[in-house]
GROMACS .gro file of C-alpha atoms in nm:
model
  299
    1UNK     CA    1   0.000   0.000   0.000
    2UNK     CA    2   0.099   0.364  -0.043
    3UNK     CA    3  -0.051   0.712  -0.044
    4UNK     CA    4  -0.145   0.651  -0.410
    5UNK     CA    5  -0.289   0.305  -0.335
    6UNK     CA    6  -0.405   0.323   0.027
    7UNK     CA    7  -0.607   0.077   0.231
    8UNK     CA    8  -0.945   0.021   0.058
    9UNK     CA    9  -1.123   0.202   0.343
   10UNK     CA   10  -0.958   0.526   0.226
   11UNK     CA   11  -1.069   0.498  -0.136
   12UNK     CA   12  -1.398   0.689  -0.082
   13UNK     CA   13  -1.201   0.972   0.083
   14UNK     CA   14  -0.959   0.985  -0.211
   15UNK     CA   15  -1.247   1.067  -0.447
   16UNK     CA   16  -1.331   1.384  -0.252
   17UNK     CA   17  -1.182   1.705  -0.389
   18UNK     CA   18  -1.007   1.948  -0.157
   19UNK     CA   19  -1.142   2.301  -0.215
   20UNK     CA   20  -0.854   2.485  -0.047
   21UNK     CA   21  -0.560   2.327  -0.235
   22UNK     CA   22  -0.596   2.013  -0.441
   23UNK     CA   23  -0.395   1.699  -0.381
   24UNK     CA   24  -0.066   1.744  -0.566
   25UNK     CA   25  -0.075   2.125  -0.555
   26UNK     CA   26   0.238   2.311  -0.436
   27UNK     CA   27   0.278   2.261  -0.063
   28UNK     CA   28   0.058   1.949  -0.059
   29UNK     CA   29   0.320   1.691  -0.157
   30UNK     CA   30   0.600   1.700   0.095
   31UNK     CA   31   0.916   1.506   0.026
   32UNK     CA   32   1.216   1.430   0.245
   33UNK     CA   33   1.528   1.241   0.140
   34UNK     CA   34   1.822   1.169   0.371
   35UNK     CA   35   2.126   0.955   0.289
   36UNK     CA   36   2.397   0.880   0.545
   37UNK     CA   37   2.738   0.734   0.457
   38UNK     CA   38   3.033   0.611   0.660
   39UNK     CA   39   3.348   0.813   0.591
   40UNK     CA   40   3.698   0.838   0.738
   41UNK     CA   41   3.573   1.114   0.967
   42UNK     CA   42   3.260   0.928   1.080
   43UNK     CA   43   2.907   0.916   0.946
   44UNK     CA   44   2.805   1.208   0.726
   45UNK     CA   45   2.479   1.326   0.575
   46UNK     CA   46   2.584   1.301   0.210
   47UNK     CA   47   2.247   1.382   0.051
   48UNK     CA   48   1.944   1.570   0.173
   49UNK     CA   49   1.639   1.708   0.000
   50UNK     CA   50   1.346   1.867   0.182
   51UNK     CA   51   1.028   1.992   0.023
   52UNK     CA   52   0.761   2.171   0.229
   53UNK     CA   53   0.638   2.083   0.486
   54UNK     CA   54   0.979   1.934   0.570
   55UNK     CA   55   1.289   2.132   0.667
   56UNK     CA   56   1.637   2.008   0.759
   57UNK     CA   57   1.914   2.226   0.902
   58UNK     CA   58   2.191   1.970   0.853
   59UNK     CA   59   2.392   1.748   1.086
   60UNK     CA   60   2.400   1.773   1.465
   61UNK     CA   61   2.701   1.654   1.665
   62UNK     CA   62   2.521   1.544   1.983
   63UNK     CA   63   2.554   1.169   1.927
   64UNK     CA   64   2.786   1.011   2.187
   65UNK     CA   65   2.880   0.736   1.942
   66UNK     CA   66   3.216   0.839   1.789
   67UNK     CA   67   3.089   0.776   1.434
   68UNK     CA   68   2.726   0.880   1.486
   69UNK     CA   69   2.535   1.173   1.341
   70UNK     CA   70   2.193   1.319   1.424
   71UNK     CA   71   1.941   1.494   1.202
   72UNK     CA   72   1.636   1.678   1.336
   73UNK     CA   73   1.350   1.712   1.088
   74UNK     CA   74   1.150   2.031   1.131
   75UNK     CA   75   0.828   2.165   0.983
   76UNK     CA   76   0.729   2.528   0.916
   77UNK     CA   77   0.362   2.427   0.894
   78UNK     CA   78   0.108   2.394   1.174
   79UNK     CA   79   0.040   2.029   1.101
   80UNK     CA   80  -0.080   1.773   0.850
   81UNK     CA   81  -0.405   1.873   0.677
   82UNK     CA   82  -0.652   1.718   0.435
   83UNK     CA   83  -0.506   1.634   0.096
   84UNK     CA   84  -0.146   1.626   0.222
   85UNK     CA   85   0.074   1.351   0.084
   86UNK     CA   86   0.416   1.315   0.246
   87UNK     CA   87   0.701   1.086   0.140
   88UNK     CA   88   1.003   1.019   0.361
   89UNK     CA   89   1.309   0.822   0.247
   90UNK     CA   90   1.600   0.758   0.485
   91UNK     CA   91   1.903   0.552   0.386
   92UNK     CA   92   2.190   0.456   0.615
   93UNK     CA   93   2.457   0.309   0.393
   94UNK     CA   94   2.697   0.035   0.502
   95UNK     CA   95   2.854   0.093   0.848
   96UNK     CA   96   2.683   0.430   0.900
   97UNK     CA   97   2.539   0.525   1.242
   98UNK     CA   98   2.251   0.771   1.224
   99UNK     CA   99   1.958   0.900   1.428
  100UNK     CA  100   1.664   1.083   1.270
  101UNK     CA  101   1.414   1.260   1.496
  102UNK     CA  102   1.167   1.545   1.477
  103UNK     CA  103   1.154   1.886   1.641
  104UNK     CA  104   0.800   1.841   1.769
  105UNK     CA  105   0.485   1.634   1.754
  106UNK     CA  106   0.311   1.568   1.422
  107UNK     CA  107  -0.040   1.714   1.447
  108UNK     CA  108  -0.294   1.562   1.209
  109UNK     CA  109  -0.563   1.829   1.179
  110UNK     CA  110  -0.941   1.792   1.160
  111UNK     CA  111  -1.075   1.715   0.812
  112UNK     CA  112  -1.402   1.713   0.621
  113UNK     CA  113  -1.268   1.618   0.276
  114UNK     CA  114  -1.016   1.363   0.143
  115UNK     CA  115  -0.741   1.241   0.382
  116UNK     CA  116  -0.372   1.283   0.470
  117UNK     CA  117  -0.097   1.026   0.420
  118UNK     CA  118   0.268   0.965   0.498
  119UNK     CA  119   0.475   0.698   0.324
  120UNK     CA  120   0.812   0.621   0.485
  121UNK     CA  121   1.091   0.403   0.346
  122UNK     CA  122   1.387   0.325   0.574
  123UNK     CA  123   1.692   0.137   0.448
  124UNK     CA  124   1.985   0.021   0.662
  125UNK     CA  125   2.296  -0.110   0.489
  126UNK     CA  126   2.526  -0.390   0.602
  127UNK     CA  127   2.676  -0.323   0.945
  128UNK     CA  128   2.488   0.007   0.981
  129UNK     CA  129   2.260   0.130   1.258
  130UNK     CA  130   1.959   0.363   1.222
  131UNK     CA  131   1.740   0.516   1.492
  132UNK     CA  132   1.415   0.656   1.353
  133UNK     CA  133   1.237   0.794   1.659
  134UNK     CA  134   1.004   1.087   1.584
  135UNK     CA  135   0.799   1.272   1.842
  136UNK     CA  136   0.434   1.159   1.893
  137UNK     CA  137   0.158   1.184   1.634
  138UNK     CA  138  -0.153   1.365   1.764
  139UNK     CA  139  -0.467   1.277   1.567
  140UNK     CA  140  -0.732   1.549   1.594
  141UNK     CA  141  -1.109   1.514   1.584
  142UNK     CA  142  -1.248   1.403   1.241
  143UNK     CA  143  -0.898   1.341   1.102
  144UNK     CA  144  -0.831   1.072   0.843
  145UNK     CA  145  -0.471   0.956   0.841
  146UNK     CA  146  -0.293   0.681   0.647
  147UNK     CA  147   0.064   0.595   0.747
  148UNK     CA  148   0.286   0.330   0.591
  149UNK     CA  149   0.647   0.250   0.685
  150UNK     CA  150   0.876   0.000   0.514
  151UNK     CA  151   1.205  -0.091   0.682
  152UNK     CA  152   1.474  -0.287   0.497
  153UNK     CA  153   1.781  -0.406   0.687
  154UNK     CA  154   2.085  -0.578   0.541
  155UNK     CA  155   2.317  -0.833   0.702
  156UNK     CA  156   2.453  -0.734   1.046
  157UNK     CA  157   2.248  -0.412   1.040
  158UNK     CA  158   2.038  -0.293   1.334
  159UNK     CA  159   1.758  -0.039   1.367
  160UNK     CA  160   1.520   0.112   1.620
  161UNK     CA  161   1.188   0.254   1.500
  162UNK     CA  162   0.927   0.415   1.727
  163UNK     CA  163   0.565   0.515   1.676
  164UNK     CA  164   0.380   0.701   1.952
  165UNK     CA  165   0.015   0.797   1.899
  166UNK     CA  166  -0.206   1.035   2.095
  167UNK     CA  167  -0.563   0.972   1.973
  168UNK     CA  168  -0.690   1.328   2.017
  169UNK     CA  169  -0.623   1.658   2.189
  170UNK     CA  170  -0.660   1.527   2.540
  171UNK     CA  171  -0.696   1.874   2.694
  172UNK     CA  172  -1.010   1.914   2.481
  173UNK     CA  173  -1.143   1.575   2.591
  174UNK     CA  174  -1.091   1.430   2.244
  175UNK     CA  175  -1.025   1.057   2.255
  176UNK     CA  176  -1.065   0.846   1.941
  177UNK     CA  177  -1.288   1.113   1.787
  178UNK     CA  178  -1.105   1.098   1.454
  179UNK     CA  179  -1.268   0.947   1.147
  180UNK     CA  180  -1.007   0.684   1.063
  181UNK     CA  181  -0.644   0.601   1.145
  182UNK     CA  182  -0.436   0.339   0.967
  183UNK     CA  183  -0.069   0.261   1.030
  184UNK     CA  184   0.137  -0.025   0.890
  185UNK     CA  185   0.499  -0.126   0.933
  186UNK     CA  186   0.669  -0.392   0.722
  187UNK     CA  187   1.026  -0.504   0.786
  188UNK     CA  188   1.242  -0.696   0.541
  189UNK     CA  189   1.574  -0.865   0.612
  190UNK     CA  190   1.830  -1.024   0.378
  191UNK     CA  191   1.607  -1.333   0.340
  192UNK     CA  192   1.275  -1.155   0.294
  193UNK     CA  193   0.986  -1.045   0.515
  194UNK     CA  194   1.061  -1.040   0.888
  195UNK     CA  195   0.741  -0.891   1.025
  196UNK     CA  196   0.429  -0.690   0.954
  197UNK     CA  197   0.241  -0.487   1.216
  198UNK     CA  198  -0.083  -0.303   1.140
  199UNK     CA  199  -0.309  -0.071   1.340
  200UNK     CA  200  -0.649   0.027   1.202
  201UNK     CA  201  -0.883   0.239   1.417
  202UNK     CA  202  -1.238   0.333   1.322
  203UNK     CA  203  -1.488   0.537   1.526
  204UNK     CA  204  -1.691   0.228   1.606
  205UNK     CA  205  -1.384   0.048   1.742
  206UNK     CA  206  -1.283   0.263   2.039
  207UNK     CA  207  -1.032   0.033   2.218
  208UNK     CA  208  -1.147   0.096   2.575
  209UNK     CA  209  -1.160  -0.272   2.665
  210UNK     CA  210  -0.925  -0.468   2.892
  211UNK     CA  211  -0.634  -0.603   2.690
  212UNK     CA  212  -0.639  -0.299   2.462
  213UNK     CA  213  -0.611   0.060   2.588
  214UNK     CA  214  -0.859   0.025   2.874
  215UNK     CA  215  -0.863   0.352   3.068
  216UNK     CA  216  -0.537   0.480   2.917
  217UNK     CA  217  -0.517   0.774   2.679
  218UNK     CA  218  -0.204   0.725   2.466
  219UNK     CA  219  -0.002   0.437   2.332
  220UNK     CA  220   0.325   0.366   2.157
  221UNK     CA  221   0.535   0.095   2.001
  222UNK     CA  222   0.911   0.058   1.970
  223UNK     CA  223   1.056  -0.192   1.727
  224UNK     CA  224   1.413  -0.286   1.820
  225UNK     CA  225   1.557  -0.473   1.522
  226UNK     CA  226   1.853  -0.581   1.732
  227UNK     CA  227   1.875  -0.962   1.746
  228UNK     CA  228   2.103  -0.963   2.053
  229UNK     CA  229   1.873  -0.752   2.270
  230UNK     CA  230   1.682  -0.906   2.562
  231UNK     CA  231   1.302  -0.878   2.574
  232UNK     CA  232   1.310  -0.913   2.954
  233UNK     CA  233   1.556  -0.625   2.985
  234UNK     CA  234   1.358  -0.389   2.761
  235UNK     CA  235   1.036  -0.479   2.942
  236UNK     CA  236   1.190  -0.395   3.278
  237UNK     CA  237   1.349  -0.064   3.177
  238UNK     CA  238   1.025   0.048   3.011
  239UNK     CA  239   0.821  -0.035   3.321
  240UNK     CA  240   1.071   0.136   3.551
  241UNK     CA  241   1.096   0.454   3.343
  242UNK     CA  242   0.790   0.633   3.480
  243UNK     CA  243   0.737   0.490   3.828
  244UNK     CA  244   0.431   0.285   3.740
  245UNK     CA  245   0.254   0.561   3.544
  246UNK     CA  246   0.235   0.333   3.239
  247UNK     CA  247   0.174  -0.027   3.146
  248UNK     CA  248   0.434  -0.180   2.917
  249UNK     CA  249   0.527  -0.515   2.773
  250UNK     CA  250   0.795  -0.658   2.548
  251UNK     CA  251   0.812  -0.967   2.334
  252UNK     CA  252   1.050  -1.122   2.085
  253UNK     CA  253   0.981  -1.044   1.721
  254UNK     CA  254   0.937  -1.331   1.475
  255UNK     CA  255   1.232  -1.465   1.277
  256UNK     CA  256   1.472  -1.373   1.562
  257UNK     CA  257   1.457  -1.014   1.439
  258UNK     CA  258   1.468  -0.845   1.780
  259UNK     CA  259   1.210  -0.716   2.027
  260UNK     CA  260   0.890  -0.511   2.015
  261UNK     CA  261   0.791  -0.297   2.315
  262UNK     CA  262   0.440  -0.155   2.361
  263UNK     CA  263   0.336   0.096   2.623
  264UNK     CA  264   0.012   0.268   2.725
  265UNK     CA  265  -0.031   0.560   2.960
  266UNK     CA  266  -0.242   0.861   3.049
  267UNK     CA  267   0.009   1.110   2.908
  268UNK     CA  268   0.213   1.111   2.591
  269UNK     CA  269   0.516   1.210   2.799
  270UNK     CA  270   0.489   0.893   3.010
  271UNK     CA  271   0.466   0.667   2.705
  272UNK     CA  272   0.756   0.852   2.541
  273UNK     CA  273   0.972   0.814   2.851
  274UNK     CA  274   0.902   0.441   2.865
  275UNK     CA  275   0.987   0.381   2.501
  276UNK     CA  276   1.294   0.604   2.517
  277UNK     CA  277   1.419   0.392   2.806
  278UNK     CA  278   1.372   0.080   2.592
  279UNK     CA  279   1.541   0.260   2.302
  280UNK     CA  280   1.840   0.334   2.524
  281UNK     CA  281   1.869  -0.032   2.619
  282UNK     CA  282   1.843  -0.147   2.258
  283UNK     CA  283   2.095   0.110   2.135
  284UNK     CA  284   2.343   0.017   2.405
  285UNK     CA  285   2.321  -0.346   2.293
  286UNK     CA  286   2.342  -0.261   1.923
  287UNK     CA  287   2.626  -0.007   1.913
  288UNK     CA  288   2.744   0.029   2.275
  289UNK     CA  289   2.640   0.393   2.302
  290UNK     CA  290   2.378   0.587   2.502
  291UNK     CA  291   2.111   0.804   2.343
  292UNK     CA  292   2.206   1.129   2.170
  293UNK     CA  293   2.205   1.424   2.408
  294UNK     CA  294   1.857   1.569   2.444
  295UNK     CA  295   1.681   1.243   2.352
  296UNK     CA  296   1.459   1.175   2.652
  297UNK     CA  297   1.574   1.207   3.012
  298UNK     CA  298   1.866   1.032   3.175
  299UNK     CA  299   1.783   0.688   3.322
   0.00000   0.00000   0.00000
């Protein structure tokens, strides 16, 4: 699936015209391309292209790994609106060490026509490591959002990918008041498909039952594609990160690919802290380095 061929449930939305600015108009098709390469002086951002609503200021040097580099993706817009189509491509070439984050939450605005979509392709070369850990996605009332992420990892590569969702503006008592939310992650290794994980929320499926969200307001998932990492360790550090303010669990991914950690909590900050603690544990195992400075609090 992609923004051009979304889940069938989004096809009726796609037929709706956007009166303000049509799909494909200037400013409606954002594109981000980042390529990292290992050089004699460490990892470098060797190619970048940003088209509104994306903006990149270049490399940051706050990664404690001696060869690591950090890029913070910014946006001059107020959020993702109806008719937006965004494409993100991040490549970490062989032996590169890179972290890509965002400067703030992604706000998916209320809609009455069409939908918004983000298609992300992450590629990690042999022996490389990529952290793709954006800030939370906040899905406003009546929003329609389609998100697809494909991760491809080569031999001896590792990656950490996070997805934190706040299903509404909690201060306004919004909670699963959006129209539709779809998110899919597919991960491929050298021998083919490693895992697929899909979330599809509809208004009639508010997950307030035990075993789902229950009474909690936000949720998040961290995929640690680090075969050597311990599920028990990541579970414990996630649970300990916020003094019992969240519920978290970890389990081994299929095909010995690594570990997935899920957390629910009443605040996005609590879920973020829990997953950042798990991220720290996974990163330490993968490349023997703590998180880049400014990424979460110290644990």
